[in-house]
RNA sequence: GCCAAUGUAGCUCAGGGGUAGAGCACUUCCUUGGUAAGGAAGAGGUCAUGGGUUCAAUUCCCAUCAUUGGCUCCA
């Protein structure tokens, strides 16, 4: 008998060789039906694989990541089986589970290409294979036998993968008529998959190497219930509806013109109003927290970036330097704000008492992103960072981190991002040679980041070896209304620039010391953040932020004068809006302004004019009834107050 | 930068070897209204750009540019 410890600490005894499926069955038949894979002492097993020794186990269903992984991994094999049966002679690359579904990289036989027209037949075949409920079996074979098998199939991608594996046993998984090289784990049988569908096609280089052959990547998704697939497809539709490029056009926020240049956003008046409001609000918060605003030019002498090291590292792939009539003189479009800020720092002498120096700028930078990488406002060639640099003493790093974390938490909360994750990137403990800065400073900074995160209530994921060469960092990822993750804020420690620019301050010992520099941004860039905010809110911005809080709708032009009077009064309460005095009926005005996502519509006619009231309509809720101007102002102000209080 | 698809009116899109269509938006007129589209008339396009094939190209072919979906890269 062996002892199996469940996640809750309870211990059950089974005969040696018991499988995950049998354990699940012994706990509950319902669980046995839903369980997909099992973790045995931190290794993930198939349910049919026997367990020979005492172990800690955890059973995985579709609702945890490990369960999904096995589910989608098996789905990828089904996709491959379907394609092989429909297009014999197809060669297969890799077919992993990904965050949302799975893909398989394939190479179709000569002269054959896959198009969206083939999706229906693939879907049909995949569903058929699932309904056959074929058992999935795992087989250990030798490397030589594995090579022989895939050579006989002519599958040179698989043989390449196998030949790079270590000697020893190799596992193959078979379901129905399809056998694939795979580490596993997989579902016990294909019947668990009740809904499966191809989603899209893309080209992908074999092993991500552009000098190698481009394969066809087929993306798909699958679920244990048909209804879940339907919901997923609805979510994809919803994501399309929320696409910031679409809403940006509808709400006239920004525009791209090929005549100006790709990746260069033109901010329209409404978008500018939104962005300016974000900037001025954040500036206010920065001032409260001891930051000082600075402004620096859009270009800088090439020598500056040579000193900072950016030119050497990125100059070739960047916008090329601008020549001047002077011999040998060149300027670069600013790719980073930090060298400029460093020069501001260097403009005077510092005592230890002057630190920390918190310097912030909404600084526009230019980076030559590759053509294919440009995407709406999220990937552009000119963008404005909400950048800040904090020059501090080593003993201040932790406190400064805490202050920045507090600010980031406040900003996220105020904008409705309640769900976010954080990640600390530390250096690779096995190889210190690739990092600049002393061991002592790194150790201190890494400790400071971890303590600060913990004291501020973050639960960061810690990634060792992910730090940049110049210092460790803390990144923030927010989850939007559709559950998608966006990387926004980041705080980075930098030992590199202080060294390259020879920054110093005078310590209590009357000696010069090198300050530590912290880079930090909250929004990342204004462009990207506005895009995320649009998709998160579907264009229904928080009341305090939205460019137009109210639109006044006179019933007919007889009441335009009353509307003008009301608008003036509302302005006294800092409520912003405009009058829709088009020659249209009230229903039309309501419809058009609802579509523009105006939070409050005020209907003004004879009744209202006589009683000095407003008929208030809230976006998405409809008629709230009549109110006095004072009452309405209170409604608005309360809603704004609540936004910042909860 | 690579692969694929796409590019027709301000927007969303239909069409198709014989000089171009719809809806919305726009302009003018009528209508002066009560909570998600009032009516009529009008104007608007070098069918992305440049070549080629053809009696004829917006349509077919090639190139370029841009957009979209991926890949690669990202200070």
Coordinates of C-alpha atoms (C1' of nucleotides) in Angstrom, one line a residue, chain A residues 552-568 578-584 586 589 604-606 609, chain B residues 32-33:
Chain A
X552 CA -28.4 69.0 -23.1
X553 CA -31.2 68.0 -25.3
X554 CA -33.8 70.8 -26.0
X555 CA -37.1 69.3 -27.1
X556 CA -37.3 71.9 -29.9
X557 CA -35.4 75.0 -30.8
X558 CA -37.8 77.1 -28.6
X559 CA -35.9 75.7 -25.6
X560 CA -32.3 76.3 -26.9
X561 CA -32.1 79.5 -24.8
X562 CA -33.1 77.6 -21.7
X563 CA -30.5 75.0 -22.5
X564 CA -27.8 77.7 -22.8
X565 CA -28.8 79.0 -19.4
X566 CA -28.7 75.6 -17.8
X567 CA -25.3 74.8 -19.4
X568 CA -23.9 78.1 -17.9
X578 CA -22.6 70.7 -24.6
X579 CA -26.0 71.3 -26.2
X580 CA -27.4 69.1 -29.0
X581 CA -29.4 71.8 -30.8
X582 CA -29.7 70.0 -34.1
X583 CA -33.0 70.1 -35.8
X584 CA -34.0 66.6 -34.8
X586 CA -35.9 64.1 -29.1
X589 CA -31.0 63.1 -30.1
X604 CA -35.2 70.2 -21.6
X605 CA -38.7 71.3 -22.8
X606 CA -41.7 73.3 -21.8
X609 CA -38.3 75.6 -18.6
Chain B
rU32 C1' -41.0 72.3 -33.8
rG33 C1' -41.3 67.6 -31.6

